[in-house]
Each structure stands twice: as structure tokens, then as C-alpha cells.
Short mmCIF file of C-alpha atoms in Angstrom, two decimals:
data_model
loop_
_atom_site.label_atom_id
_atom_site.label_comp_id
_atom_site.label_asym_id
_atom_site.label_seq_id
_atom_site.Cartn_x
_atom_site.Cartn_y
_atom_site.Cartn_z
CA MET E 105 27.71 26.17 -45.52
CA ARG E 106 24.30 27.47 -44.16
CA THR E 107 24.51 29.42 -40.98
CA PRO E 108 23.81 27.33 -37.76
CA GLY E 109 20.46 28.03 -36.09
CA SER E 110 20.34 29.28 -32.57
CA LEU E 111 19.92 25.88 -31.09
CA GLU E 112 22.85 24.60 -33.03
CA LEU E 113 24.99 27.48 -31.97
CA ASP E 114 23.98 26.90 -28.34
CA VAL E 115 25.15 23.09 -28.81
CA LEU E 116 28.28 24.19 -30.33
CA VAL E 117 29.09 26.57 -27.58
CA ALA E 118 28.24 23.92 -24.96
CA VAL E 119 30.67 21.42 -26.91
CA ALA E 120 33.33 23.99 -26.73
CA GLN E 121 32.90 24.51 -23.12
CA HIS E 122 33.52 20.83 -22.57
CA ASP E 123 35.64 20.23 -25.66
CA GLY E 124 36.50 16.55 -25.98
CA SER E 125 34.41 15.24 -23.06
CA ALA E 126 31.04 16.77 -24.10
CA TYR E 127 28.33 14.15 -24.42
CA GLY E 128 24.49 14.23 -25.12
CA LEU E 129 23.32 14.57 -21.23
CA LEU E 130 26.11 17.21 -20.51
CA VAL E 131 25.39 19.36 -23.59
CA ARG E 132 21.65 19.10 -22.78
CA ARG E 133 22.07 20.46 -19.19
CA ALA E 134 24.44 23.20 -20.46
CA VAL E 135 22.23 24.28 -23.21
CA SER E 136 19.13 23.99 -20.88
CA THR E 137 20.82 26.38 -18.51
CA ALA E 138 21.93 28.75 -21.18
CA ARG E 139 18.43 29.14 -22.76
CA GLY E 140 16.41 29.02 -19.57
CA SER E 141 14.30 26.18 -20.95
CA GLU E 142 14.58 22.44 -20.87
CA LEU E 143 16.17 20.80 -24.06
CA SER E 144 14.86 17.23 -24.36
CA VAL E 145 17.37 14.42 -24.60
CA GLY E 146 16.16 13.73 -28.07
CA ALA E 147 16.72 17.27 -29.29
CA ALA E 148 20.25 17.13 -27.91
CA TYR E 149 20.87 13.84 -29.63
CA THR E 150 19.40 15.08 -33.03
CA THR E 151 21.32 18.30 -33.13
CA LEU E 152 24.69 16.84 -32.15
CA SER E 153 24.15 14.29 -35.06
CA ARG E 154 23.37 17.00 -37.42
CA LEU E 155 26.24 19.02 -36.45
CA GLU E 156 28.55 16.09 -36.89
CA ALA E 157 27.04 15.36 -40.34
CA LYS E 158 27.64 18.96 -41.21
CA GLY E 159 31.42 18.58 -40.42
CA LEU E 160 31.28 20.99 -37.28
CA LEU E 161 31.77 18.12 -34.69
CA SER E 162 33.61 14.95 -34.53
CA SER E 163 33.09 12.25 -32.09
CA ARG E 164 34.39 9.08 -30.57
CA SER E 165 32.75 6.28 -28.45
CA THR E 166 33.99 5.54 -24.80
CA GLU E 167 34.15 2.30 -23.11
CA PRO E 168 30.89 0.94 -21.73
CA LEU E 169 29.96 2.54 -18.56
CA PRO E 170 28.07 1.12 -15.63
CA VAL E 171 26.25 4.43 -14.93
CA ARG E 172 24.70 4.21 -18.55
CA GLY E 173 23.58 0.56 -18.01
CA GLY E 174 26.49 -0.81 -19.78
CA ARG E 175 26.22 1.40 -22.69
CA SER E 176 28.97 3.46 -24.09
CA ARG E 177 29.20 7.38 -24.38
CA ARG E 178 29.77 9.37 -27.49
CA GLU E 179 31.99 12.21 -26.92
CA TYR E 180 32.16 15.24 -29.23
CA ARG E 181 34.73 17.81 -29.91
CA LEU E 182 34.74 20.86 -32.32
CA THR E 183 36.33 20.49 -35.63
CA ALA E 184 38.46 23.20 -37.32
CA ALA E 185 35.18 24.16 -39.36
CA GLY E 186 33.16 24.11 -36.09
CA ARG E 187 35.64 26.61 -34.43
CA GLU E 188 35.48 28.80 -37.58
CA VAL E 189 31.78 28.93 -37.25
CA LEU E 190 31.75 29.93 -33.47
CA ALA E 191 34.45 32.47 -33.98
CA ALA E 192 32.67 34.08 -37.12
CA GLU E 193 29.26 34.04 -34.81
CA ARG E 194 31.25 35.91 -31.96
CA GLU E 195 32.56 38.28 -34.48
CA ARG E 196 29.18 38.93 -35.74
CA ALA E 197 27.51 39.36 -32.30
CA GLY E 198 30.37 41.83 -31.42
CA ARG E 199 29.64 43.94 -34.45
CA ARG E 200 26.03 43.72 -33.69
CA TRP E 201 26.14 44.72 -30.07
CA GLY E 202 29.56 46.56 -30.00
CA GLY E 203 28.20 50.14 -30.38
CA SER E 204 25.01 49.68 -28.59
CA PRO E 205 24.38 51.54 -25.30
CA GLN E 206 24.27 49.43 -22.09
CA TRP E 207 20.39 49.26 -21.54
CA GLY E 208 19.39 48.77 -18.15
CA GLN E 209 22.46 49.71 -16.40
CA ALA E 210 22.76 52.67 -14.19
CA MET P 278 36.82 -11.58 -11.10
CA SER P 279 36.46 -8.56 -13.32
CA ALA P 280 33.34 -6.72 -13.77
CA ASP P 281 32.29 -6.05 -17.10
CA PRO P 282 30.42 -2.66 -17.61
CA ARG P 283 28.20 -4.13 -20.21
CA ASP P 284 26.86 -6.62 -17.68
CA ALA P 285 26.40 -3.97 -14.94
CA ALA P 286 23.06 -4.13 -13.20
CA VAL P 287 21.01 -1.00 -13.57
CA PRO P 288 20.83 1.06 -10.60
CA THR P 289 17.85 0.11 -8.65
CA THR P 290 17.26 3.63 -7.79
CA ALA P 291 16.27 4.14 -11.33
CA GLY P 292 12.94 2.44 -10.64
CA ARG P 293 11.29 -0.77 -11.88
CA VAL P 294 10.92 -0.97 -15.62
CA GLY P 295 7.27 -0.42 -16.55
CA GLY P 296 5.04 -2.25 -19.22
CA ILE P 297 5.31 0.45 -21.56
CA ASP P 298 9.10 1.30 -21.16
CA ARG P 299 10.44 -1.88 -23.09
CA PRO P 300 8.36 -1.40 -26.11
CA LEU P 301 9.24 2.33 -26.20
CA GLU P 302 12.80 1.56 -25.79
CA LEU P 303 12.49 -0.90 -28.74
CA VAL P 304 11.15 2.02 -30.77
CA LEU P 305 13.95 4.29 -29.82
CA ALA P 306 16.29 1.81 -30.56
CA GLY P 307 14.98 1.22 -34.11
CA LEU P 308 14.99 4.95 -34.63
CA ALA P 309 18.22 6.00 -33.33
CA GLN P 310 21.42 5.74 -35.55
CA ASP P 311 23.46 5.23 -32.32
CA GLU P 312 21.45 3.33 -29.87
CA ASP P 313 24.10 3.33 -27.28
CA GLU P 314 24.21 7.23 -27.17
CA LEU P 315 20.60 7.84 -27.04
CA LEU P 316 19.55 5.14 -24.53
CA GLY P 317 22.75 5.54 -22.57
CA ASP P 318 21.90 9.24 -22.09
CA LEU P 319 18.37 8.26 -21.12
CA ALA P 320 19.59 5.78 -18.81
CA GLU P 321 22.04 8.13 -17.10
CA GLY P 322 19.54 10.86 -16.86
CA ARG P 323 17.06 8.56 -15.42
CA ALA P 324 19.62 7.41 -12.80
CA GLU P 325 20.33 11.20 -11.92
CA VAL P 326 16.61 11.98 -11.51
CA ALA P 327 16.23 8.82 -9.42
CA SER P 328 18.79 9.66 -6.96
CA ALA P 329 17.32 13.23 -6.71
CA GLN P 330 13.72 12.83 -6.85
CA GLY P 331 13.06 8.91 -6.37
CA GLY P 332 12.07 6.17 -8.69
CA ARG P 333 8.70 7.20 -9.70
CA ALA P 334 9.89 10.82 -10.95
CA ALA P 335 12.65 9.03 -12.76
CA ARG P 336 10.23 6.81 -14.60
CA HIS P 337 7.99 9.73 -15.67
CA TRP P 338 11.11 11.73 -16.74
CA TRP P 339 12.30 8.81 -18.81
CA ARG P 340 8.83 8.14 -20.48
CA ARG P 341 8.50 11.93 -21.29
CA GLN P 342 11.78 12.16 -22.74
CA ALA P 343 11.39 8.99 -24.76
CA LEU P 344 7.96 10.03 -26.09
CA ARG P 345 9.44 13.66 -26.97
CA ALA P 346 12.35 11.96 -28.68
CA VAL P 347 10.11 9.76 -31.18
CA PRO P 348 8.86 12.47 -33.56
CA ARG P 349 12.20 14.20 -33.65
CA LEU P 350 14.01 10.99 -34.64
CA VAL P 351 11.70 10.11 -37.23
CA TRP P 352 11.98 13.71 -38.76
CA HIS P 353 15.92 13.50 -38.26
CA ASP P 354 16.04 10.05 -39.99
CA LEU P 355 13.73 11.20 -42.86
CA THR P 356 15.77 14.45 -43.73
CA HIS P 357 19.20 12.98 -43.08
CA LEU P 358 19.01 9.47 -44.37
CA PRO P 359 17.78 9.75 -48.04
CA THR P 360 17.80 5.97 -48.45
CA THR P 361 15.03 5.89 -45.66
CA VAL P 362 12.36 7.38 -48.00
CA LEU P 363 13.51 5.16 -50.89
CA LEU P 364 13.27 1.93 -48.78
CA GLY P 365 9.91 3.20 -47.38
CA LEU P 366 8.62 3.70 -50.77
CA GLY P 367 9.81 0.32 -51.98
CA GLY P 368 8.28 -1.26 -49.04
CA PHE P 369 4.89 0.36 -49.95
CA VAL P 370 5.07 -0.67 -53.49
CA LEU P 371 6.01 -4.28 -52.46
CA TRP P 372 2.96 -4.41 -50.14
CA ALA P 373 0.62 -3.18 -52.71
CA TRP P 374 2.06 -5.71 -55.31
CA VAL P 375 1.97 -8.67 -52.98
CA ALA P 376 -1.43 -7.81 -51.53
CA SER P 377 -3.02 -7.35 -54.80
CA ALA P 378 -1.24 -10.12 -56.63
CA ALA P 379 -3.00 -12.69 -54.29
CA TYR P 380 -6.26 -11.61 -55.76
CA THR P 381 -5.47 -13.08 -59.24
CA ALA P 382 -3.57 -16.19 -57.83
CA GLN P 383 -5.39 -19.48 -58.09
CA TRP P 384 -4.36 -20.31 -54.58
CA PHE P 385 -5.99 -17.35 -52.84
CA PRO P 386 -9.46 -18.41 -51.75
CA VAL P 387 -11.33 -14.92 -52.78
CA VAL P 388 -10.33 -15.09 -56.40
CA ARG P 389 -13.70 -16.03 -57.52
CA GLN P 390 -15.16 -12.54 -58.41
CA ILE P 391 -17.78 -13.81 -60.77
CA TYR P 392 -20.59 -15.91 -59.20
CA PRO P 393 -23.52 -17.44 -60.87
CA VAL P 394 -25.69 -15.78 -58.27
CA VAL P 395 -25.03 -13.05 -55.68
CA PRO P 396 -23.24 -14.90 -52.89
CA PRO P 397 -24.73 -15.00 -49.36
CA THR P 398 -23.65 -12.54 -46.83
CA SER P 399 -21.71 -15.10 -44.92
CA ARG P 400 -19.58 -15.84 -47.84
CA ILE P 401 -19.09 -12.06 -48.38
CA ILE P 402 -18.06 -11.77 -44.64
CA GLN P 403 -15.77 -14.63 -44.79
CA ASP P 404 -14.03 -13.25 -48.02
CA THR P 405 -13.77 -9.85 -46.55
CA ALA P 406 -12.20 -11.13 -43.28
CA LEU P 407 -9.61 -13.23 -45.42
CA VAL P 408 -8.65 -10.25 -47.56
CA GLY P 409 -8.34 -8.05 -44.39
CA VAL P 410 -6.15 -10.46 -42.83
CA TRP P 411 -4.15 -11.18 -45.78
CA ASN P 412 -3.47 -7.46 -46.13
CA LEU P 413 -2.33 -7.17 -42.62
CA LEU P 414 -0.16 -10.00 -42.89
CA VAL P 415 1.52 -8.83 -45.98
CA ALA P 416 1.98 -5.30 -44.33
CA ALA P 417 3.62 -6.99 -41.11
CA VAL P 418 5.98 -9.13 -43.35
CA VAL P 419 6.83 -5.99 -45.38
CA GLY P 420 7.41 -3.98 -42.26
CA ALA P 421 9.91 -6.73 -40.89
CA THR P 422 11.65 -6.94 -44.30
CA ILE P 423 12.39 -3.32 -44.79
CA ALA P 424 13.52 -2.97 -41.19
CA ALA P 425 15.82 -5.94 -41.69
CA LEU P 426 17.18 -4.27 -44.91
CA ALA P 427 17.79 -0.91 -43.37
CA ARG P 428 21.39 -0.80 -42.00
CA ARG P 429 20.62 2.27 -39.60
CA ALA P 430 17.50 3.68 -38.21
CA ARG P 431 15.64 0.49 -38.92
CA LEU P 432 12.08 1.89 -38.14
CA ALA P 433 12.24 5.02 -40.25
CA PRO P 434 11.77 3.40 -43.61
CA VAL P 435 8.90 1.35 -41.83
CA ALA P 436 7.23 4.80 -40.67
CA VAL P 437 7.27 5.91 -44.47
CA ALA P 438 5.69 2.62 -45.52
CA ALA P 439 3.17 2.78 -42.67
CA ALA P 440 2.28 6.34 -43.42
CA LEU P 441 1.71 5.59 -47.05
CA MET P 442 -0.58 2.61 -46.30
CA ALA P 443 -2.60 4.86 -43.98
CA LEU P 444 -2.83 7.49 -46.64
CA ILE P 445 -4.10 5.12 -49.29
CA SER P 446 -6.45 3.64 -46.86
CA SER P 447 -7.96 7.00 -46.20
CA GLY P 448 -8.30 8.62 -49.72
CA HIS P 449 -9.07 5.45 -51.96
CA ALA P 450 -11.42 2.83 -52.33
CA PHE P 451 -9.39 0.18 -50.66
CA TYR P 452 -10.14 -3.53 -51.66
CA ILE P 453 -10.99 -4.47 -48.07
CA VAL P 454 -14.79 -4.18 -48.10
CA TYR P 455 -17.09 -5.98 -50.70
CA GLY P 456 -20.36 -4.45 -51.62
CA PRO P 457 -23.33 -6.84 -51.85
CA GLY P 458 -22.75 -7.62 -55.48
CA THR P 459 -24.60 -6.97 -58.83
CA CYS P 460 -25.57 -9.38 -61.51
CA THR P 461 -25.45 -8.36 -65.17
CA SER P 462 -26.24 -10.25 -68.29
CA THR P 463 -24.73 -9.59 -71.65
CA VAL P 464 -25.28 -11.36 -74.92
CA ASP P 465 -22.50 -13.90 -74.24
CA GLU P 466 -22.73 -14.39 -70.58
CA TYR P 467 -24.51 -13.86 -67.27
CA GLY P 468 -22.64 -13.23 -64.03
CA CYS P 469 -22.76 -11.81 -60.59
CA SER P 470 -19.70 -9.63 -59.38
CA LEU P 471 -18.96 -8.38 -56.04
CA GLU P 472 -18.35 -4.78 -55.84
CA LEU P 473 -14.91 -3.86 -54.56
CA GLY P 474 -14.32 -0.88 -52.60
CA ALA P 475 -15.13 0.68 -49.24
CA TRP P 476 -17.27 3.45 -50.56
CA SER P 477 -20.38 1.43 -51.19
CA LYS P 478 -23.41 2.75 -49.93
CA ASP P 479 -25.15 -0.74 -49.09
CA VAL P 480 -22.09 -2.61 -47.63
CA VAL P 481 -23.01 -5.75 -45.80
CA VAL P 482 -19.76 -6.63 -44.12
CA PRO P 483 -18.44 -6.10 -40.52
CA VAL P 484 -17.68 -2.67 -39.76
CA LEU P 485 -14.31 -3.95 -38.48
CA TRP P 486 -12.73 -3.78 -41.87
CA GLN P 487 -14.26 -0.62 -42.89
CA LEU P 488 -12.44 2.74 -43.15
CA PRO P 489 -10.92 4.15 -40.89
CA THR P 490 -10.09 0.79 -39.13
CA MET P 491 -7.75 -0.15 -41.72
CA MET P 492 -5.96 3.31 -41.72
CA VAL P 493 -4.95 2.14 -38.06
CA LEU P 494 -4.40 -1.48 -38.39
CA LEU P 495 -2.30 -1.44 -41.49
CA PRO P 496 0.38 1.08 -40.19
CA LEU P 497 0.07 -0.91 -36.80
CA ALA P 498 0.77 -4.12 -38.59
CA THR P 499 3.70 -2.78 -40.46
CA GLY P 500 5.12 -1.16 -37.39
CA LEU P 501 4.71 -4.49 -35.38
CA GLY P 502 6.65 -6.26 -38.10
CA GLY P 503 9.49 -3.59 -37.97
CA LEU P 504 9.70 -3.75 -34.30
CA ALA P 505 9.99 -7.71 -34.45
CA ALA P 506 13.02 -7.13 -36.92
CA VAL P 507 14.47 -4.51 -34.47
CA ALA P 508 14.03 -6.91 -31.54
CA TRP P 509 15.55 -9.82 -33.58
CA SER P 510 18.59 -7.68 -34.50
CA ARG P 511 19.03 -6.66 -30.95
CA ARG P 512 19.03 -10.10 -29.75
CA ARG P 513 21.73 -10.86 -32.23
CA ALA P 514 23.76 -7.94 -31.15
CA ARG P 515 23.30 -8.95 -27.53
CA ALA P 516 24.44 -12.24 -28.24
CA SER P 517 27.41 -11.08 -29.93
CA GLY P 518 28.27 -8.80 -27.03
CA ARG P 519 27.74 -5.58 -29.03
CA LEU P 520 24.67 -4.65 -26.69
CA PRO P 521 24.62 -4.81 -22.92
CA ALA P 522 23.41 -8.26 -21.68
CA GLY P 523 20.23 -9.03 -20.03
CA PRO P 524 17.11 -7.05 -20.25
CA ALA P 525 17.98 -3.52 -21.59
CA GLN P 526 16.67 -0.80 -19.53
CA ALA P 527 17.28 3.02 -20.29
#
């Protein structure tokens, strides 16, 4: 499988943080905070959909909610493949940064 | 009496639904594979912004998010739903076939391409208008048909067909505009024919039908046809309880 891009990884991390109860708006907020720039609702929606198509996420629809004008929520959770991707990415980042000096620290 | 969340009133703090919001919501509903997910997120986000910053800011937030989502959704549908492109191509071929088939049909009023004399300008204008309206009508019907045939993301194939129509209108002598006509005589016959095509130097037809007007009108007609199909399918879904009742608002 192709390595996920940086936005996809950020979305996977956001879903992992709220595993099982992550949905578009929540993911959008988490990713926007992590990246320091606003992620659009459309970008969150298409990225989640793409990750689900890749088999890294699974989802289920909730009951309709009044706060959403009577619409349901789609809640996402990581699949086993999604967890593997995140673990591999963490290991890769550790290898890359593990031996680096702590720039900027006294 | 138990309250059904699907019938829940939209928070009034979210602001009044503006004129552009409903068509925009229809476009998003036609492009999203899961309408509830996208429009629900937008509705929830709007309510949050409304409670923090007021209805006006919420309305602007919703519109900005909705407009930003449209190109993303189109691209997402095109790259993730292979049938979208096929259906769009099929729609374009259908439009080209039906639109041009009429020119050879006996019932179509503009079939007389050989005249004993060059026809008057009024006749050319009338024929041109008829052809233009016919093309737009067929485009709208084709847009509605392919949107009705698509199972998900109904407007994505419509966008493909509309883009191809715009493309062919831009780079090809499209049978919308008639030239003034030329008369030729051969040993066997003498006749005057109208020149078809938009590139005539001495066109005597209304500018309305000339390029790039059709580049805009054809995709517009196709899109309106597609939107009509989306609105119809949503009305049915609402009647069966699969969508929130009442005027939907995100």
C-alpha cells in the first residue's frame, strides 16, 4: 500500500486520539490544531472517505442528532491496517529524529 | 410525545437560510457520497460558530466551507468512483447523438438545409434559436438522466458531461450558428445551403448563440438537469424518512 500523505497521517492520528467516536468535525478541529492552519470540512470529509476506502478506517452511522439538524454522524475507528500504518510511521519518525541533537534547547 | 431528532428544528442561532444556501446545499448533496455526514458536519459547525460569533458569521462560515468543498468533492468523486467518468462520457455521447440526430429527423423544423434561394435573415435567426434551444433542452434532459442513473455522488458524472460539452463548444465549429448561406449549381441541381458552424466570418445571427455563450449555457443546462434529479431523489428520500423532514439546512 502507498504510504499515506502528511494530511492522511494527521487524520489517522486524530482518529486514533478519539478512536470509535471520531467524526468529521472533531477530526477537522484536531487536525487544524495540530497543523496550525484551518482544515476545511470538505477536506476532512474527503480524507476520511479516502482512508476508509484504503481500509485504514472503518465507520458506522449514529442515530440522527438534533444538533446536526436531524442528520446522523459517521463515527470512525482505526482498523488493524490503520494501526500498523501509524505504528510504522512512529517507528520511522523515531529512527529519523532519534539521534538528532535537541536544537533550540539550552 | 417523543421527539424525533430527524424532525428537530434547526437551531435559530445558526442564522436564517439565505438564497444561495439551498442551491449550494443541493450541489453538496449531489456530490457527497454520504450526504448526512457532510451536511451534518456543516450544520453542526454552523451551530457552533453561531453560538460563539452570531448568525451572520455562521452563515459566512457555512458558505465558505461549502464553496471550498465543491471542487474537492468533484475531484474526489472523479478519482474514486470510476463509473462516474464512464457515466459522464456516456451522457456526453448521448447528448451529441440526440442533439445531432434531430437535424436529420423529418419532424425537426430546421432540417431543410438545401433552399432554392438563400433564406432571409429572420429565417436564419429562427432556425438558430430553435437549434440552440434544442441543444440546451437535450443537455438538461441528459444531465437529469445521468444524475438519476448514478447511485452515489449523482452530480459527479453530470460535471464530466458538462465539462465535455464546454470543451467541444470551445474548440470545435459547433452547429449552433448558421452562416448566411451559399448557392452552388452543378450539372444536376442548383441549391443554396446554409453554412453550419460558429467560425463563419459573416455570421448574421444573434450573438446570443455564439461562442462562448454555449460554453456557459450548455454546462449550465446540464447542471440544472442534474440538480433537478438530485432534488427529486431527495424529495423521495424525505418522504420515505431517510432524510430529515422539512427544508433541510446545513
